[in-house]
Amino acid sequence: MRIGDLSARTGASVRMLRYYEEQGLLAPVRTDSGYRIYQESDVDRVARIRCMLSAALPSGVVGEALKFLLDGRAVIPDEPADRARLADTLEGELDLLTEKIESLQHSRELLATIVSDVRGDVVGPGRPGDPGCAVRRSVRKAGPAIGPVR
DNA sequence: CTTCTGACA
DNA sequence: TGTCAGGA
C-alpha cells in the first residue's frame, strides 16, 4: 500500500510516516517512480512505533526494540539475553523520565512562588534564602508592576 | 488525484 | 508537524 493508505489506516500523518522513515523506524520499498510501498505488517509496526513514542522513548530506543519485531510478532525479544538487555535500556529511559519529572516539579514550585509574589505585590529584594526571583516593584510611583529581574 | 523532496510567515 | 512549492 502507498503512504496515503498507511496514513489512513494508522492515524499517523503522511508527514509523520516519512519522519519515522528518516529515523530508521520504517523501511518501505520504493517503486521505480519513487513512491513508498508499505506492507500489511507495517500497519501494526506503526501502531507500536506510536505507542512507544508516546511513552516518551527516543526514536533510537524505539528502533532497538523494533529490531525484535519481525512481521507482526511481539516486540518482546525471544532470546532471554536480548530481552534482559532491552528491559535494561527501557528502564534507563524510565529513570531519565523520572528525573525530568522531578526537575519539572521543582520548576513548578518555583513558578508557583513567583506567581504568589506577583499577586502579593512583593517589594524589595527577595527574602533571604528565596530563589531570588522575587518581583521588585520599583519605588517609582508611575508604571505598573515590574517583571522578574533579568 | 497522489506522492516526492526540501524548506519555513 | 503543518504546509507550500514545483515536478513527476
CSV table of N, CA, C and O in Angstrom, one decimal, chain A residues 10-139:
chain,number,residue,atom,x,y,z
A,10,THR,N,-3.5,4.1,10.0
A,10,THR,CA,-2.8,4.1,11.3
A,10,THR,C,-3.1,5.4,12.1
A,10,THR,O,-2.9,5.5,13.3
A,11,GLY,N,-3.6,6.4,11.3
A,11,GLY,CA,-3.9,7.7,12.0
A,11,GLY,C,-2.6,8.5,12.1
A,11,GLY,O,-2.7,9.7,12.6
A,12,ALA,N,-1.5,8.0,11.6
A,12,ALA,CA,-0.3,8.8,11.6
A,12,ALA,C,-0.3,9.6,10.3
A,12,ALA,O,-0.6,9.1,9.3
A,13,SER,N,0.0,10.9,10.4
A,13,SER,CA,0.0,11.7,9.2
A,13,SER,C,1.1,11.3,8.2
A,13,SER,O,2.1,10.6,8.6
A,14,VAL,N,0.9,11.6,7.0
A,14,VAL,CA,1.9,11.3,6.0
A,14,VAL,C,3.2,11.9,6.4
A,14,VAL,O,4.3,11.2,6.2
A,15,ARG,N,3.2,13.0,6.9
A,15,ARG,CA,4.4,13.7,7.3
A,15,ARG,C,5.1,12.9,8.3
A,15,ARG,O,6.3,12.7,8.3
A,16,MET,N,4.4,12.4,9.3
A,16,MET,CA,5.0,11.6,10.4
A,16,MET,C,5.5,10.3,9.9
A,16,MET,O,6.6,9.8,10.3
A,17,LEU,N,4.9,9.7,8.9
A,17,LEU,CA,5.3,8.4,8.4
A,17,LEU,C,6.7,8.6,7.7
A,17,LEU,O,7.6,7.8,7.8
A,18,ARG,N,6.8,9.7,7.0
A,18,ARG,CA,8.1,10.0,6.3
A,18,ARG,C,9.1,10.3,7.4
A,18,ARG,O,10.3,9.9,7.2
A,19,TYR,N,8.7,10.9,8.5
A,19,TYR,CA,9.7,11.2,9.6
A,19,TYR,C,10.2,9.9,10.2
A,19,TYR,O,11.3,9.8,10.5
A,20,TYR,N,9.2,9.0,10.4
A,20,TYR,CA,9.6,7.7,11.0
A,20,TYR,C,10.7,7.0,10.2
A,20,TYR,O,11.6,6.4,10.7
A,21,GLU,N,10.5,7.2,8.9
A,21,GLU,CA,11.4,6.5,8.0
A,21,GLU,C,12.8,7.2,8.1
A,21,GLU,O,13.8,6.5,8.1
A,22,GLU,N,12.8,8.5,8.3
A,22,GLU,CA,14.1,9.2,8.4
A,22,GLU,C,14.8,8.7,9.7
A,22,GLU,O,16.0,8.7,9.8
A,23,GLN,N,14.0,8.4,10.7
A,23,GLN,CA,14.5,8.0,12.0
A,23,GLN,C,14.9,6.5,11.9
A,23,GLN,O,15.3,5.9,12.9
A,24,GLY,N,14.7,5.9,10.8
A,24,GLY,CA,15.1,4.5,10.6
A,24,GLY,C,14.1,3.5,11.2
A,24,GLY,O,14.4,2.3,11.5
A,25,LEU,N,12.9,4.0,11.5
A,25,LEU,CA,11.8,3.1,12.1
A,25,LEU,C,11.0,2.4,11.1
A,25,LEU,O,10.4,1.4,11.4
A,26,LEU,N,11.0,2.9,9.9
A,26,LEU,CA,10.3,2.2,8.8
A,26,LEU,C,11.2,2.2,7.6
A,26,LEU,O,12.0,3.1,7.4
A,27,ALA,N,11.1,1.1,6.8
A,27,ALA,CA,11.9,1.0,5.6
A,27,ALA,C,11.1,0.5,4.5
A,27,ALA,O,11.3,-0.7,4.0
A,28,PRO,N,10.2,1.3,4.0
A,28,PRO,CA,9.4,0.9,2.8
A,28,PRO,C,10.2,0.7,1.6
A,28,PRO,O,11.2,1.4,1.4
A,29,VAL,N,9.8,-0.1,0.7
A,29,VAL,CA,10.5,-0.2,-0.6
A,29,VAL,C,9.9,0.9,-1.5
A,29,VAL,O,8.9,1.5,-1.2
A,30,ARG,N,10.6,1.1,-2.6
A,30,ARG,CA,10.2,2.2,-3.5
A,30,ARG,C,9.8,1.7,-4.8
A,30,ARG,O,10.5,0.7,-5.3
A,31,THR,N,8.9,2.3,-5.4
A,31,THR,CA,8.5,1.9,-6.8
A,31,THR,C,9.6,2.6,-7.7
A,31,THR,O,10.3,3.4,-7.2
A,32,ASP,N,9.6,2.3,-8.9
A,32,ASP,CA,10.5,2.9,-9.8
A,32,ASP,C,10.3,4.4,-9.9
A,32,ASP,O,11.3,5.2,-10.1
A,33,SER,N,9.1,4.8,-9.6
A,33,SER,CA,8.8,6.3,-9.6
A,33,SER,C,9.1,6.9,-8.3
A,33,SER,O,8.9,8.1,-8.1
A,34,GLY,N,9.6,6.1,-7.3
A,34,GLY,CA,9.9,6.7,-6.0
A,34,GLY,C,8.9,6.7,-5.0
A,34,GLY,O,9.1,7.1,-3.8
A,35,TYR,N,7.7,6.1,-5.3
A,35,TYR,CA,6.6,6.0,-4.3
A,35,TYR,C,7.0,5.0,-3.3
A,35,TYR,O,7.5,3.9,-3.6
A,36,ARG,N,6.7,5.3,-2.0
A,36,ARG,CA,6.9,4.4,-0.9
A,36,ARG,C,5.9,3.3,-0.9
A,36,ARG,O,4.7,3.6,-1.1
A,37,ILE,N,6.3,2.0,-0.8
A,37,ILE,CA,5.3,0.9,-0.7
A,37,ILE,C,5.5,0.2,0.6
A,37,ILE,O,6.6,-0.2,0.9
A,38,TYR,N,4.4,0.2,1.4
A,38,TYR,CA,4.4,-0.5,2.7
A,38,TYR,C,3.7,-1.8,2.7
A,38,TYR,O,2.9,-2.1,1.8
A,39,GLN,N,4.1,-2.6,3.7
A,39,GLN,CA,3.5,-4.0,3.8
A,39,GLN,C,2.4,-3.9,4.8
A,39,GLN,O,2.3,-3.0,5.6
A,40,GLU,N,1.5,-5.0,4.8
A,40,GLU,CA,0.5,-5.0,5.8
A,40,GLU,C,1.0,-5.0,7.2
A,40,GLU,O,0.4,-4.3,8.1
A,41,SER,N,2.1,-5.6,7.4
A,41,SER,CA,2.7,-5.7,8.7
A,41,SER,C,3.1,-4.3,9.2
A,41,SER,O,3.3,-4.1,10.4
A,42,ASP,N,3.3,-3.3,8.3
A,42,ASP,CA,3.7,-2.0,8.7
A,42,ASP,C,2.6,-1.3,9.5
A,42,ASP,O,2.8,-0.3,10.2
A,43,VAL,N,1.3,-1.7,9.2
A,43,VAL,CA,0.2,-1.1,10.0
A,43,VAL,C,0.4,-1.3,11.4
A,43,VAL,O,0.3,-0.4,12.3
A,44,ASP,N,0.7,-2.6,11.8
A,44,ASP,CA,0.9,-2.9,13.2
A,44,ASP,C,2.2,-2.3,13.7
A,44,ASP,O,2.3,-1.8,14.8
A,45,ARG,N,3.2,-2.2,12.8
A,45,ARG,CA,4.5,-1.7,13.2
A,45,ARG,C,4.3,-0.2,13.6
A,45,ARG,O,4.9,0.3,14.6
A,46,VAL,N,3.6,0.5,12.8
A,46,VAL,CA,3.4,2.0,13.0
A,46,VAL,C,2.7,2.1,14.4
A,46,VAL,O,3.0,3.0,15.2
A,47,ALA,N,1.7,1.2,14.7
A,47,ALA,CA,1.0,1.3,15.9
A,47,ALA,C,2.0,1.2,17.1
A,47,ALA,O,1.9,1.9,18.1
A,48,ARG,N,2.9,0.2,16.9
A,48,ARG,CA,3.9,0.0,18.0
A,48,ARG,C,4.8,1.2,18.1
A,48,ARG,O,5.2,1.7,19.2
A,49,ILE,N,5.2,1.8,17.0
A,49,ILE,CA,6.0,3.0,17.0
A,49,ILE,C,5.4,4.1,17.7
A,49,ILE,O,6.0,4.7,18.6
A,50,ARG,N,4.1,4.4,17.4
A,50,ARG,CA,3.4,5.5,18.0
A,50,ARG,C,3.2,5.2,19.5
A,50,ARG,O,3.3,6.1,20.3
A,51,CYS,N,3.0,4.0,19.9
A,51,CYS,CA,2.8,3.6,21.3
A,51,CYS,C,4.1,3.9,22.1
A,51,CYS,O,4.1,4.6,23.1
A,52,MET,N,5.2,3.5,21.5
A,52,MET,CA,6.5,3.7,22.2
A,52,MET,C,6.9,5.1,22.3
A,52,MET,O,7.5,5.6,23.2
A,53,LEU,N,6.6,5.8,21.2
A,53,LEU,CA,7.0,7.3,21.1
A,53,LEU,C,6.1,8.0,22.1
A,53,LEU,O,6.6,9.0,22.8
A,54,SER,N,4.9,7.5,22.3
A,54,SER,CA,4.0,8.2,23.3
A,54,SER,C,4.5,7.9,24.7
A,54,SER,O,4.2,8.7,25.6
A,55,ALA,N,5.3,6.9,24.8
A,55,ALA,CA,5.9,6.5,26.1
A,55,ALA,C,7.1,7.3,26.4
A,55,ALA,O,7.9,7.0,27.2
A,56,ALA,N,7.3,8.3,25.5
A,56,ALA,CA,8.5,9.2,25.6
A,56,ALA,C,9.8,8.5,25.3
A,56,ALA,O,10.9,9.0,25.8
A,57,LEU,N,9.8,7.4,24.6
A,57,LEU,CA,11.1,6.8,24.3
A,57,LEU,C,11.7,7.4,23.1
A,57,LEU,O,11.0,7.8,22.1
A,58,PRO,N,13.0,7.6,23.1
A,58,PRO,CA,13.7,8.2,22.0
A,58,PRO,C,13.6,7.3,20.8
A,58,PRO,O,13.5,6.1,20.9
A,59,SER,N,13.5,7.9,19.6
A,59,SER,CA,13.4,7.1,18.4
A,59,SER,C,14.5,6.0,18.3
A,59,SER,O,14.3,5.0,17.7
A,60,GLY,N,15.7,6.4,18.8
A,60,GLY,CA,16.7,5.4,18.7
A,60,GLY,C,16.4,4.1,19.5
A,60,GLY,O,16.6,3.0,19.1
A,61,VAL,N,15.8,4.3,20.7
A,61,VAL,CA,15.4,3.2,21.5
A,61,VAL,C,14.3,2.4,20.9
A,61,VAL,O,14.2,1.2,20.9
A,62,VAL,N,13.4,3.2,20.3
A,62,VAL,CA,12.2,2.5,19.6
A,62,VAL,C,12.8,1.6,18.5
A,62,VAL,O,12.3,0.5,18.3
A,63,GLY,N,13.8,2.1,17.8
A,63,GLY,CA,14.4,1.4,16.8
A,63,GLY,C,15.0,0.1,17.3
A,63,GLY,O,14.9,-1.0,16.7
A,64,GLU,N,15.6,0.2,18.5
A,64,GLU,CA,16.2,-1.0,19.1
A,64,GLU,C,15.2,-2.1,19.4
A,64,GLU,O,15.3,-3.2,19.1
A,65,ALA,N,14.1,-1.6,20.0
A,65,ALA,CA,13.0,-2.5,20.3
A,65,ALA,C,12.4,-3.1,19.1
A,65,ALA,O,12.1,-4.3,19.0
A,66,LEU,N,12.3,-2.3,18.0
A,66,LEU,CA,11.7,-2.8,16.8
A,66,LEU,C,12.6,-3.8,16.0
A,66,LEU,O,12.1,-4.5,15.2
A,67,LYS,N,13.8,-3.9,16.4
A,67,LYS,CA,14.7,-4.9,15.8
A,67,LYS,C,14.2,-6.3,16.0
A,67,LYS,O,14.4,-7.2,15.3
A,68,PHE,N,13.5,-6.4,17.1
A,68,PHE,CA,13.0,-7.7,17.5
A,68,PHE,C,11.5,-8.0,17.0
A,68,PHE,O,10.9,-9.0,17.2
A,69,LEU,N,11.1,-7.0,16.3
A,69,LEU,CA,9.7,-7.1,15.7
A,69,LEU,C,9.8,-7.6,14.3
A,69,LEU,O,10.1,-6.8,13.3
A,70,LEU,N,9.6,-8.9,14.1
A,70,LEU,CA,9.6,-9.4,12.8
A,70,LEU,C,8.3,-9.9,12.3
A,70,LEU,O,7.8,-10.9,12.7
A,71,ASP,N,7.7,-9.1,11.4
A,71,ASP,CA,6.4,-9.4,10.9
A,71,ASP,C,5.3,-9.7,11.9
A,71,ASP,O,4.9,-10.9,12.1
A,72,GLY,N,4.7,-8.7,12.5
A,72,GLY,CA,3.6,-8.9,13.3
A,72,GLY,C,3.8,-9.7,14.6
A,72,GLY,O,2.8,-10.2,15.2
A,73,ARG,N,5.0,-10.0,15.1
A,73,ARG,CA,5.1,-10.7,16.3
A,73,ARG,C,5.3,-9.7,17.4
A,73,ARG,O,5.4,-8.5,17.2
A,74,ALA,N,5.4,-10.2,18.6
A,74,ALA,CA,5.5,-9.3,19.8
A,74,ALA,C,6.9,-8.6,19.7
A,74,ALA,O,7.8,-9.0,19.1
A,75,VAL,N,6.9,-7.4,20.4
A,75,VAL,CA,8.2,-6.7,20.5
A,75,VAL,C,9.2,-7.3,21.4
A,75,VAL,O,10.3,-7.0,21.5
A,76,ILE,N,8.6,-8.3,22.2
A,76,ILE,CA,9.5,-8.9,23.2
A,76,ILE,C,10.5,-9.9,22.5
A,76,ILE,O,10.1,-10.8,21.8
A,77,PRO,N,11.8,-9.6,22.8
A,77,PRO,CA,12.8,-10.5,22.2
A,77,PRO,C,12.7,-12.0,22.6
A,77,PRO,O,12.2,-12.2,23.7
A,78,ASP,N,13.0,-12.9,21.7
A,78,ASP,CA,12.9,-14.3,22.0
A,78,ASP,C,14.0,-14.7,23.0
A,78,ASP,O,13.8,-15.4,23.9
A,79,GLU,N,15.2,-14.2,22.6
A,79,GLU,CA,16.4,-14.6,23.5
A,79,GLU,C,16.3,-13.9,24.8
A,79,GLU,O,16.2,-12.7,24.9
A,80,PRO,N,16.4,-14.6,25.9
A,80,PRO,CA,16.3,-14.1,27.3
A,80,PRO,C,17.4,-13.0,27.4
A,80,PRO,O,17.1,-12.0,28.1
A,81,ALA,N,18.5,-13.2,26.8
A,81,ALA,CA,19.6,-12.2,27.0
A,81,ALA,C,19.2,-10.9,26.3
A,81,ALA,O,19.4,-9.8,26.9
A,82,ASP,N,18.6,-11.0,25.1
A,82,ASP,CA,18.2,-9.8,24.4
A,82,ASP,C,17.1,-9.1,25.2
A,82,ASP,O,17.0,-7.9,25.3
A,83,ARG,N,16.2,-9.9,25.7
A,83,ARG,CA,15.0,-9.4,26.5
A,83,ARG,C,15.5,-8.6,27.7
A,83,ARG,O,15.1,-7.5,28.0
A,84,ALA,N,16.5,-9.2,28.4
A,84,ALA,CA,17.1,-8.5,29.6
A,84,ALA,C,17.7,-7.2,29.2
A,84,ALA,O,17.6,-6.2,29.9
A,85,ARG,N,18.5,-7.2,28.1
A,85,ARG,CA,19.2,-6.0,27.7
A,85,ARG,C,18.2,-4.9,27.3
A,85,ARG,O,18.4,-3.8,27.7
A,86,LEU,N,17.2,-5.3,26.6
A,86,LEU,CA,16.2,-4.3,26.2
A,86,LEU,C,15.5,-3.7,27.4
A,86,LEU,O,15.3,-2.5,27.5
A,87,ALA,N,15.2,-4.6,28.3
A,87,ALA,CA,14.5,-4.2,29.6
A,87,ALA,C,15.4,-3.2,30.3
A,87,ALA,O,14.9,-2.2,30.8
A,88,ASP,N,16.7,-3.4,30.3
A,88,ASP,CA,17.6,-2.5,31.0
A,88,ASP,C,17.6,-1.1,30.3
A,88,ASP,O,17.5,-0.1,31.0
A,89,THR,N,17.7,-1.1,29.0
A,89,THR,CA,17.7,0.2,28.4
A,89,THR,C,16.4,0.9,28.5
A,89,THR,O,16.4,2.1,28.7
A,90,LEU,N,15.3,0.1,28.5
A,90,LEU,CA,14.0,0.7,28.7
A,90,LEU,C,13.9,1.3,30.1
A,90,LEU,O,13.3,2.4,30.3
A,91,GLU,N,14.4,0.5,31.1
A,91,GLU,CA,14.4,1.0,32.5
A,91,GLU,C,15.2,2.3,32.6
A,91,GLU,O,14.9,3.1,33.4
A,92,GLY,N,16.3,2.3,31.8
A,92,GLY,CA,17.1,3.5,31.9
A,92,GLY,C,16.3,4.7,31.5
A,92,GLY,O,16.4,5.8,32.1
A,93,GLU,N,15.5,4.5,30.4
A,93,GLU,CA,14.7,5.6,30.0
A,93,GLU,C,13.7,6.0,31.0
A,93,GLU,O,13.3,7.2,31.2
A,94,LEU,N,13.2,5.0,31.7
A,94,LEU,CA,12.2,5.3,32.8
A,94,LEU,C,12.8,6.2,33.8
A,94,LEU,O,12.2,7.1,34.3
A,95,ASP,N,14.1,5.9,34.2
A,95,ASP,CA,14.8,6.7,35.2
A,95,ASP,C,15.0,8.1,34.7
A,95,ASP,O,14.9,9.1,35.4
A,96,LEU,N,15.3,8.2,33.4
A,96,LEU,CA,15.6,9.5,32.8
A,96,LEU,C,14.3,10.4,32.9
A,96,LEU,O,14.3,11.5,33.2
A,97,LEU,N,13.2,9.7,32.6
A,97,LEU,CA,11.9,10.3,32.6
A,97,LEU,C,11.6,10.8,34.1
A,97,LEU,O,11.0,11.9,34.3
A,98,THR,N,11.9,10.0,35.0
A,98,THR,CA,11.7,10.3,36.4
A,98,THR,C,12.4,11.6,36.8
A,98,THR,O,11.9,12.5,37.5
A,99,GLU,N,13.7,11.6,36.3
A,99,GLU,CA,14.5,12.8,36.6
A,99,GLU,C,13.9,14.1,36.0
A,99,GLU,O,13.8,15.1,36.6
A,100,LYS,N,13.4,13.9,34.8
A,100,LYS,CA,12.8,15.1,34.1
A,100,LYS,C,11.5,15.6,34.9
A,100,LYS,O,11.3,16.7,35.1
A,101,ILE,N,10.8,14.6,35.4
A,101,ILE,CA,9.6,14.9,36.1
A,101,ILE,C,9.9,15.7,37.4
A,101,ILE,O,9.3,16.7,37.7
A,102,GLU,N,11.0,15.2,38.1
A,102,GLU,CA,11.4,15.8,39.3
A,102,GLU,C,11.9,17.2,39.0
A,102,GLU,O,11.6,18.2,39.8
A,103,SER,N,12.6,17.4,37.9
A,103,SER,CA,13.1,18.7,37.6
A,103,SER,C,11.9,19.6,37.3
A,103,SER,O,11.9,20.8,37.7
A,104,LEU,N,10.9,19.1,36.6
A,104,LEU,CA,9.7,19.9,36.3
A,104,LEU,C,9.0,20.3,37.5
A,104,LEU,O,8.4,21.4,37.6
A,105,GLN,N,8.9,19.4,38.5
A,105,GLN,CA,8.2,19.6,39.7
A,105,GLN,C,8.9,20.8,40.4
A,105,GLN,O,8.2,21.6,41.1
A,106,HIS,N,10.2,20.8,40.4
A,106,HIS,CA,11.0,21.9,41.0
A,106,HIS,C,10.6,23.2,40.4
A,106,HIS,O,10.3,24.2,41.0
A,107,SER,N,10.6,23.2,39.0
A,107,SER,CA,10.2,24.4,38.3
A,107,SER,C,8.8,24.8,38.6
A,107,SER,O,8.6,26.0,38.8
A,108,ARG,N,8.0,23.9,38.8
A,108,ARG,CA,6.6,24.2,39.1
A,108,ARG,C,6.5,24.9,40.4
A,108,ARG,O,5.7,25.9,40.6
A,109,GLU,N,7.2,24.4,41.4
A,109,GLU,CA,7.2,25.1,42.7
A,109,GLU,C,7.7,26.5,42.7
A,109,GLU,O,7.2,27.4,43.3
A,110,LEU,N,8.8,26.7,41.9
A,110,LEU,CA,9.4,28.0,41.8
A,110,LEU,C,8.4,28.9,41.2
A,110,LEU,O,8.2,30.1,41.6
A,111,LEU,N,7.9,28.5,40.1
A,111,LEU,CA,6.9,29.3,39.4
A,111,LEU,C,5.7,29.7,40.3
A,111,LEU,O,5.2,30.8,40.2
A,112,ALA,N,5.3,28.7,41.1
A,112,ALA,CA,4.1,29.0,42.0
A,112,ALA,C,4.5,30.1,42.9
A,112,ALA,O,3.6,30.9,43.2
A,113,THR,N,5.7,30.1,43.5
A,113,THR,CA,6.0,31.2,44.4
A,113,THR,C,6.1,32.5,43.7
A,113,THR,O,5.8,33.5,44.3
A,114,ILE,N,6.7,32.5,42.5
A,114,ILE,CA,6.7,33.7,41.7
A,114,ILE,C,5.3,34.3,41.5
A,114,ILE,O,5.1,35.5,41.7
A,115,VAL,N,4.4,33.4,41.1
A,115,VAL,CA,3.1,33.8,40.9
A,115,VAL,C,2.5,34.5,42.2
A,115,VAL,O,1.9,35.5,42.1
A,116,SER,N,2.7,33.8,43.3
A,116,SER,CA,2.1,34.3,44.5
A,116,SER,C,2.7,35.7,44.9
A,116,SER,O,2.1,36.5,45.5
A,117,ASP,N,4.1,35.8,44.6
A,117,ASP,CA,4.8,37.0,44.9
A,117,ASP,C,4.2,38.1,44.1
A,117,ASP,O,4.0,39.2,44.6
A,118,VAL,N,4.0,37.8,42.8
A,118,VAL,CA,3.4,38.9,41.9
A,118,VAL,C,2.0,39.3,42.4
A,118,VAL,O,1.7,40.5,42.5
A,119,ARG,N,1.2,38.3,42.8
A,119,ARG,CA,-0.1,38.7,43.3
A,119,ARG,C,0.0,39.4,44.6
A,119,ARG,O,-0.9,40.2,44.9
A,120,GLY,N,1.0,39.1,45.4
A,120,GLY,CA,1.1,39.8,46.7
A,120,GLY,C,1.9,41.1,46.7
A,120,GLY,O,2.1,41.7,47.7
A,121,ASP,N,2.2,41.6,45.5
A,121,ASP,CA,3.0,42.8,45.4
A,121,ASP,C,4.2,42.9,46.3
A,121,ASP,O,4.4,43.8,47.0
A,122,VAL,N,5.0,41.9,46.2
A,122,VAL,CA,6.2,41.8,47.0
A,122,VAL,C,7.1,43.0,46.6
A,122,VAL,O,7.2,43.4,45.5
A,123,VAL,N,7.7,43.6,47.7
A,123,VAL,CA,8.6,44.8,47.5
A,123,VAL,C,10.0,44.5,47.9
A,123,VAL,O,10.2,43.7,48.8
A,124,GLY,N,10.9,45.1,47.3
A,124,GLY,CA,12.3,45.0,47.7
A,124,GLY,C,12.9,43.6,47.3
A,124,GLY,O,12.2,42.8,46.6
A,125,PRO,N,14.2,43.5,47.6
A,125,PRO,CA,14.9,42.2,47.3
A,125,PRO,C,14.2,41.0,47.9
A,125,PRO,O,13.5,41.1,48.9
A,126,GLY,N,14.4,39.9,47.3
A,126,GLY,CA,13.8,38.7,47.8
A,126,GLY,C,14.2,38.4,49.2
A,126,GLY,O,15.2,38.9,49.7
A,127,ARG,N,13.4,37.6,49.9
A,127,ARG,CA,13.7,37.2,51.3
A,127,ARG,C,14.9,36.3,51.3
A,127,ARG,O,15.2,35.6,50.3
A,128,PRO,N,15.7,36.4,52.3
A,128,PRO,CA,16.9,35.5,52.4
A,128,PRO,C,16.6,34.1,52.2
A,128,PRO,O,15.6,33.6,52.7
A,129,GLY,N,17.3,33.5,51.3
A,129,GLY,CA,17.1,32.1,51.1
A,129,GLY,C,16.0,31.8,50.0
A,129,GLY,O,15.8,30.6,49.7
A,130,ASP,N,15.4,32.8,49.5
A,130,ASP,CA,14.4,32.5,48.5
A,130,ASP,C,15.1,32.3,47.2
A,130,ASP,O,16.3,32.5,47.1
A,131,PRO,N,14.4,31.9,46.2
A,131,PRO,CA,15.0,31.6,44.9
A,131,PRO,C,15.7,32.8,44.2
A,131,PRO,O,16.4,32.6,43.3
A,132,GLY,N,15.4,34.0,44.7
A,132,GLY,CA,16.0,35.1,44.1
A,132,GLY,C,15.2,35.6,42.9
A,132,GLY,O,15.6,36.5,42.1
A,133,CYS,N,14.0,35.1,42.8
A,133,CYS,CA,13.1,35.5,41.7
A,133,CYS,C,12.0,36.5,42.1
A,133,CYS,O,11.2,36.9,41.3
A,134,ALA,N,12.1,36.9,43.4
A,134,ALA,CA,11.0,37.8,43.9
A,134,ALA,C,10.9,39.0,43.0
A,134,ALA,O,11.9,39.6,42.6
A,135,VAL,N,9.7,39.4,42.8
A,135,VAL,CA,9.4,40.5,41.9
A,135,VAL,C,9.7,41.8,42.7
A,135,VAL,O,9.4,41.9,43.9
A,136,ARG,N,10.4,42.8,42.1
A,136,ARG,CA,10.7,44.0,42.8
A,136,ARG,C,9.9,45.1,42.2
A,136,ARG,O,10.0,45.4,41.0
A,137,ARG,N,9.0,45.7,43.0
A,137,ARG,CA,8.2,46.8,42.5
A,137,ARG,C,9.0,48.0,42.7
A,137,ARG,O,9.4,48.3,43.9
A,138,SER,N,9.4,48.8,41.7
A,138,SER,CA,10.2,50.0,41.9
A,138,SER,C,9.5,51.0,42.8
A,138,SER,O,8.3,50.9,42.9
A,139,VAL,N,10.3,51.8,43.4
A,139,VAL,CA,9.8,52.8,44.4
A,139,VAL,C,9.0,53.9,43.6
A,139,VAL,O,8.3,54.7,44.1
